[in-house]
Protein backbone atom coordinates (compact mmCIF):
# COMPACT_ATOMS: atom_id res chain seq x y z
CA UNK A 1 0.00 0.00 0.00
CA UNK A 2 1.33 3.44 -0.94
CA UNK A 3 1.50 6.45 1.35
CA UNK A 4 -1.72 8.41 1.83
CA UNK A 5 -2.03 11.30 -0.61
CA UNK A 6 -0.78 14.44 1.07
CA UNK A 7 -4.09 16.25 0.58
CA UNK A 8 -5.96 13.65 2.60
CA UNK A 9 -3.83 14.28 5.69
CA UNK A 10 -4.89 16.64 8.45
CA UNK A 11 -3.66 20.13 7.66
CA UNK A 12 -1.18 20.42 10.51
CA UNK A 13 0.50 17.11 9.64
CA UNK A 14 1.20 17.92 6.01
CA UNK A 15 4.26 20.02 6.63
CA UNK A 16 6.23 16.98 7.74
CA UNK A 17 6.28 15.91 4.10
CA UNK A 18 8.21 18.97 2.95
CA UNK A 19 11.82 18.78 3.92
CA UNK A 20 12.42 22.01 2.00
CA UNK A 21 10.75 23.89 4.86
CA UNK A 22 14.09 24.04 6.65
CA UNK A 23 15.97 25.09 3.55
CA UNK A 24 13.62 28.04 3.01
CA UNK A 25 13.51 29.22 6.57
CA UNK A 26 14.99 32.53 5.39
CA UNK A 27 12.23 33.24 2.94
CA UNK A 28 11.35 36.89 2.33
CA UNK A 29 8.08 37.07 0.43
CA UNK A 30 7.16 40.76 0.55
CA UNK A 31 9.10 43.82 -0.66
CA UNK A 32 8.91 46.79 -3.02
CA UNK A 33 11.02 48.16 -5.86
CA UNK A 34 11.10 51.46 -7.80
CA UNK A 35 8.28 49.98 -9.88
CA UNK A 36 5.99 50.87 -6.95
CA UNK A 37 7.09 52.76 -3.82
CA UNK A 38 10.48 51.23 -3.07
CA UNK A 39 13.72 53.10 -3.75
CA UNK A 40 15.81 50.23 -5.15
CA UNK A 41 15.52 48.66 -8.61
CA UNK A 42 14.39 45.01 -8.79
CA UNK A 43 17.90 43.76 -9.65
CA UNK A 44 19.40 45.71 -6.73
CA UNK A 45 16.86 44.13 -4.39
CA UNK A 46 17.77 40.67 -5.71
CA UNK A 47 21.42 41.32 -4.87
CA UNK A 48 20.51 42.65 -1.42
CA UNK A 49 18.28 39.66 -0.69
CA UNK A 50 21.09 37.33 -1.75
CA UNK A 51 23.65 39.22 0.35
CA UNK A 52 21.35 38.92 3.37
CA UNK A 53 21.09 35.14 3.03
CA UNK A 54 17.54 35.02 1.66
CA UNK A 55 16.87 31.56 0.22
CA UNK A 56 13.47 32.20 -1.33
CA UNK A 57 12.51 35.70 -2.44
CA UNK A 58 9.41 37.41 -3.81
CA UNK A 59 9.02 40.90 -5.22
CA UNK A 60 5.52 42.19 -4.41
CA UNK A 61 5.11 45.67 -5.84
CA UNK A 62 1.81 47.46 -5.24
CA UNK A 63 -0.73 46.90 -8.04
CA UNK A 64 2.00 46.35 -10.63
CA UNK A 65 3.89 43.46 -12.26
CA UNK A 66 6.40 45.53 -14.22
CA UNK A 67 9.42 44.64 -12.05
CA UNK A 68 9.03 40.87 -12.08
CA UNK A 69 11.00 40.08 -15.25
CA UNK A 70 14.06 42.01 -14.06
CA UNK A 71 13.75 40.54 -10.57
CA UNK A 72 13.50 36.97 -11.86
CA UNK A 73 16.45 37.38 -14.20
CA UNK A 74 18.64 38.93 -11.50
CA UNK A 75 17.64 36.25 -8.98
CA UNK A 76 18.40 33.48 -11.45
CA UNK A 77 21.86 34.89 -12.13
CA UNK A 78 22.52 34.79 -8.36
CA UNK A 79 21.10 31.29 -7.86
CA UNK A 80 18.38 32.78 -5.65
CA UNK A 81 14.97 31.08 -5.79
CA UNK A 82 12.37 33.57 -6.91
CA UNK A 83 8.59 33.76 -6.69
CA UNK A 84 6.60 36.29 -8.72
CA UNK A 85 4.38 38.40 -6.50
CA UNK A 86 2.12 41.42 -6.23
CA UNK A 87 0.45 43.38 -3.43
CA UNK A 88 -3.11 44.34 -4.37
CA UNK A 89 -4.93 47.31 -2.81
CA UNK A 90 -8.41 46.29 -1.66
CA UNK A 91 -11.25 48.10 0.14
CA UNK A 92 -12.86 46.08 2.92
CA UNK A 93 -15.17 47.35 5.69
CA UNK A 94 -14.26 50.99 4.97
CA UNK A 95 -10.51 50.37 5.23
CA UNK A 96 -7.68 49.58 2.84
CA UNK A 97 -6.48 46.00 3.07
CA UNK A 98 -3.50 44.61 1.16
CA UNK A 99 -3.68 41.17 -0.43
CA UNK A 100 -0.41 39.66 -1.60
CA UNK A 101 -0.47 37.22 -4.50
CA UNK A 102 2.48 34.78 -4.58
CA UNK A 103 3.51 32.48 -7.42
CA UNK A 104 1.44 34.48 -9.88
CA UNK A 105 1.92 34.28 -13.65
CA UNK A 106 2.84 37.82 -14.79
CA UNK A 107 1.39 37.06 -18.22
CA UNK A 108 -2.13 36.53 -16.84
CA UNK A 109 -4.42 38.92 -18.73
CA UNK A 110 -7.04 38.73 -15.98
CA UNK A 111 -4.54 39.85 -13.34
CA UNK A 112 -3.00 42.48 -15.62
CA UNK A 113 -6.44 43.90 -16.43
CA UNK A 114 -7.48 44.11 -12.80
CA UNK A 115 -4.25 45.82 -11.73
CA UNK A 116 -4.53 48.26 -14.62
CA UNK A 117 -7.97 49.30 -13.33
CA UNK A 118 -6.54 49.98 -9.87
CA UNK A 119 -3.62 51.97 -11.25
CA UNK A 120 -5.99 54.09 -13.33
CA UNK A 121 -7.73 55.28 -10.17
CA UNK A 122 -4.48 56.43 -8.56
CA UNK A 123 -3.89 59.56 -10.61
CA UNK A 124 -7.09 61.41 -9.70
CA UNK A 125 -6.59 60.41 -6.07
CA UNK A 126 -3.05 61.83 -6.21
CA UNK A 127 -4.32 65.11 -7.69
CA UNK A 128 -6.82 65.41 -4.85
CA UNK A 129 -4.18 64.59 -2.25
CA UNK A 130 -1.95 67.29 -3.75
CA UNK A 131 -4.73 69.89 -3.70
CA UNK A 132 -5.56 69.11 -0.09
CA UNK A 133 -1.91 69.37 1.00
CA UNK A 134 -1.47 72.62 -0.94
CA UNK A 135 -4.52 74.27 0.57
CA UNK A 136 -3.86 73.07 4.12
CA UNK A 137 -0.08 73.37 4.31
CA UNK A 138 0.51 76.28 1.96
CA UNK A 139 2.83 74.21 -0.23
CA UNK A 140 3.07 74.55 -4.01
CA UNK A 141 3.42 72.01 -6.84
CA UNK A 142 2.88 69.02 -4.56
CA UNK A 143 1.72 66.74 -7.37
CA UNK A 144 4.83 67.45 -9.47
CA UNK A 145 6.99 67.17 -6.35
CA UNK A 146 5.64 63.74 -5.44
CA UNK A 147 5.90 62.59 -9.03
CA UNK A 148 9.65 63.25 -8.97
CA UNK A 149 9.96 60.47 -6.39
CA UNK A 150 7.92 57.97 -8.40
CA UNK A 151 9.98 55.50 -10.42
CA UNK A 152 6.73 54.58 -12.16
CA UNK A 153 4.36 57.50 -12.87
CA UNK A 154 1.44 55.05 -13.13
CA UNK A 155 1.95 54.22 -9.50
CA UNK A 156 1.92 57.43 -7.57
CA UNK A 157 1.44 56.49 -3.91
CA UNK A 158 1.27 58.10 -0.48
CA UNK A 159 4.91 57.10 0.02
CA UNK A 160 5.99 59.44 -2.79
CA UNK A 161 4.03 62.28 -1.20
CA UNK A 162 5.66 61.46 2.12
CA UNK A 163 9.14 61.72 0.56
CA UNK A 164 8.25 65.10 -0.93
CA UNK A 165 7.01 66.38 2.45
CA UNK A 166 10.34 65.33 3.98
CA UNK A 167 12.20 67.10 1.17
CA UNK A 168 10.16 70.23 1.88
CA UNK A 169 11.09 70.12 5.55
CA UNK A 170 7.51 69.53 6.71
CA UNK A 171 8.65 66.38 8.54
CA UNK A 172 12.02 64.82 9.22
CA UNK A 173 11.16 61.24 8.28
CA UNK A 174 8.55 59.48 6.17
CA UNK A 175 7.08 57.61 9.13
CA UNK A 176 6.54 60.94 10.88
CA UNK A 177 4.61 62.04 7.78
CA UNK A 178 2.25 59.09 8.21
CA UNK A 179 1.55 60.00 11.80
CA UNK A 180 0.65 63.62 10.96
CA UNK A 181 -0.59 63.45 7.37
CA UNK A 182 -1.92 61.14 4.64
CA UNK A 183 -3.91 58.89 6.99
CA UNK A 184 -7.66 58.98 7.74
CA UNK A 185 -8.69 62.29 9.29
CA UNK A 186 -5.32 63.97 8.57
CA UNK A 187 -4.36 66.46 5.84
CA UNK A 188 -3.67 64.85 2.47
CA UNK A 189 -5.85 61.82 3.06
CA UNK A 190 -8.38 61.11 0.33
CA UNK A 191 -11.01 58.38 0.61
CA UNK A 192 -10.55 55.90 -2.20
CA UNK A 193 -12.34 52.85 -3.53
CA UNK A 194 -9.82 50.10 -4.34
CA UNK A 195 -10.62 46.63 -5.68
CA UNK A 196 -13.11 44.37 -3.91
CA UNK A 197 -11.74 41.45 -1.91
CA UNK A 198 -13.49 38.99 -4.26
CA UNK A 199 -11.94 40.70 -7.30
CA UNK A 200 -8.41 40.48 -5.90
CA UNK A 201 -8.83 36.80 -5.09
CA UNK A 202 -10.29 36.07 -8.51
CA UNK A 203 -7.38 37.78 -10.25
CA UNK A 204 -4.76 35.98 -8.14
CA UNK A 205 -6.48 32.67 -8.72
CA UNK A 206 -6.70 33.32 -12.48
CA UNK A 207 -2.94 33.93 -12.44
CA UNK A 208 -2.33 30.62 -10.64
CA UNK A 209 -1.18 32.30 -7.44
CA UNK A 210 -1.70 31.92 -3.71
CA UNK A 211 -3.54 34.77 -1.94
CA UNK A 212 -2.08 36.04 1.34
CA UNK A 213 -3.47 38.70 3.70
CA UNK A 214 -0.62 41.19 4.12
CA UNK A 215 0.32 42.47 7.61
CA UNK A 216 -3.07 41.68 9.22
CA UNK A 217 -1.99 43.35 12.44
CA UNK A 218 -1.77 46.75 10.77
CA UNK A 219 -5.46 47.29 10.12
CA UNK A 220 -7.65 49.20 12.54
CA UNK A 221 -10.37 46.55 12.65
CA UNK A 222 -12.19 45.55 15.79
CA UNK A 223 -12.22 41.83 16.58
CA UNK A 224 -15.53 41.27 14.76
CA UNK A 225 -14.36 43.01 11.60
CA UNK A 226 -11.04 41.17 11.66
CA UNK A 227 -12.83 37.85 12.03
CA UNK A 228 -15.09 38.79 9.10
CA UNK A 229 -12.04 39.56 6.95
CA UNK A 230 -10.45 36.19 7.75
CA UNK A 231 -13.72 34.31 7.17
CA UNK A 232 -14.57 36.01 3.90
CA UNK A 233 -11.00 35.67 2.67
CA UNK A 234 -11.14 31.94 3.39
CA UNK A 235 -14.57 31.55 1.78
CA UNK A 236 -13.20 33.23 -1.36
CA UNK A 237 -10.30 30.77 -1.59
CA UNK A 238 -7.63 32.70 0.33
CA UNK A 239 -4.94 30.35 1.63
CA UNK A 240 -2.44 32.26 3.73
CA UNK A 241 -1.77 35.19 6.05
CA UNK A 242 1.43 36.99 6.91
CA UNK A 243 2.54 36.02 10.40
CA UNK A 244 6.08 37.42 10.53
CA UNK A 245 6.30 40.81 8.82
CA UNK A 246 8.24 44.02 9.37
CA UNK A 247 5.04 45.60 10.67
CA UNK A 248 4.18 43.04 13.38
CA UNK A 249 5.34 42.96 16.98
CA UNK A 250 6.49 39.67 18.52
CA UNK A 251 3.10 39.42 20.25
CA UNK A 252 1.45 39.74 16.84
CA UNK A 253 3.62 36.93 15.42
CA UNK A 254 2.01 34.68 18.04
CA UNK A 255 -1.50 36.08 17.58
CA UNK A 256 -1.48 35.55 13.81
CA UNK A 257 0.29 32.18 14.08
CA UNK A 258 -2.63 31.07 16.27
CA UNK A 259 -5.18 32.53 13.85
CA UNK A 260 -3.45 30.78 10.93
CA UNK A 261 -3.83 27.46 12.72
CA UNK A 262 -7.42 28.19 13.73
CA UNK A 263 -8.47 29.05 10.17
CA UNK A 264 -6.24 26.49 8.42
CA UNK A 265 -4.19 29.18 6.69
CA UNK A 266 -0.59 28.79 5.65
CA UNK A 267 1.77 31.34 7.20
CA UNK A 268 3.92 33.81 5.28
CA UNK A 269 7.02 35.78 6.17
CA UNK A 270 8.10 39.03 4.54
CA UNK A 271 9.99 42.17 5.49
CA UNK A 272 7.87 44.63 3.44
CA UNK A 273 11.20 46.31 2.75
CA UNK A 274 10.92 49.60 0.81
CA UNK A 275 14.15 51.53 1.28
CA UNK A 276 17.45 51.39 3.22
CA UNK A 277 16.80 54.83 4.71
CA UNK A 278 13.15 54.27 5.62
CA UNK A 279 12.42 50.63 6.39
CA UNK A 280 12.99 49.38 9.91
CA UNK A 281 13.12 45.78 8.72
CA UNK A 282 15.63 44.94 5.98
CA UNK A 283 15.41 42.10 3.46
CA UNK A 284 15.91 38.73 5.12
CA UNK A 285 16.33 40.26 8.58
CA UNK A 286 13.21 38.95 10.26
CA UNK A 287 12.40 36.49 12.98
CA UNK A 288 11.76 32.94 11.74
CA UNK A 289 8.19 31.71 11.45
CA UNK A 290 6.95 30.14 14.69
CA UNK A 291 7.68 26.40 14.60
CA UNK A 292 4.05 25.26 14.75
CA UNK A 293 2.69 27.07 11.66
CA UNK A 294 2.43 25.68 8.13
CA UNK A 295 4.70 27.76 5.85
CA UNK A 296 3.22 29.26 2.69
CA UNK A 297 6.19 28.00 0.66
CA UNK A 298 4.73 24.51 0.90
CA UNK A 299 2.22 25.80 -1.67
CA UNK A 300 4.75 27.43 -3.97
CA UNK A 301 6.44 24.60 -5.84
P1 LIG B 1 -0.97 53.99 -1.09
O1 LIG B 1 -0.98 52.66 -1.80
O2 LIG B 1 -0.77 55.14 -2.02
O3 LIG B 1 -2.15 54.17 -0.17
O4 LIG B 1 0.33 54.00 -0.17
C1 LIG B 1 0.46 53.01 0.80
C2 LIG B 1 1.89 52.92 1.23
O5 LIG B 1 2.19 53.96 2.15
C3 LIG B 1 2.17 51.65 2.00
O6 LIG B 1 2.42 50.59 1.15
C4 LIG B 1 3.39 52.03 2.78
O7 LIG B 1 4.53 51.90 1.95
C5 LIG B 1 3.17 53.49 3.06
N1 LIG B 1 2.65 53.67 4.41
C6 LIG B 1 1.37 53.64 4.83
N2 LIG B 1 1.29 53.85 6.16
C7 LIG B 1 2.56 54.01 6.59
C8 LIG B 1 3.16 54.27 7.86
N3 LIG B 1 2.42 54.41 8.95
N4 LIG B 1 4.51 54.38 7.91
C9 LIG B 1 5.25 54.26 6.80
N5 LIG B 1 4.75 54.00 5.59
C10 LIG B 1 3.43 53.89 5.48
MN1 LIG C 1 4.33 50.56 0.16
MN1 LIG D 1 1.00 46.78 2.50
MN1 LIG E 1 4.02 46.12 1.07
Coordinates of N, CA and C and ligand atoms in Angstrom, one line a residue, residues 30 32 62 87 98 214-215 218-219 272, ligand 3:
X30 N 7.9 39.5 0.7 CA 7.2 40.8 0.6 C 8.2 41.9 0.5
X32 N 9.3 45.8 -2.0 CA 8.9 46.8 -3.0 C 10.1 47.4 -3.7
X62 N 3.2 47.1 -5.3 CA 1.8 47.5 -5.2 C 1.2 47.5 -6.6
X87 N 1.2 43.0 -4.6 CA 0.4 43.4 -3.4 C -0.7 44.2 -3.9
X98 N -4.4 45.0 2.2 CA -3.5 44.6 1.2 C -3.5 43.1 1.1
X214 N -1.9 40.5 3.7 CA -0.6 41.2 4.1 C -0.8 41.8 5.5
X215 N 0.2 41.8 6.3 CA 0.3 42.5 7.6 C -1.0 42.6 8.3
X218 N -1.9 45.3 11.0 CA -1.8 46.7 10.8 C -3.1 47.4 10.6
X219 N -4.2 46.6 10.4 CA -5.5 47.3 10.1 C -6.1 47.7 11.4
X272 N 8.5 43.4 4.0 CA 7.9 44.6 3.4 C 8.9 45.7 3.3
Ligands
LIG3 MN1 1.0 46.8 2.5

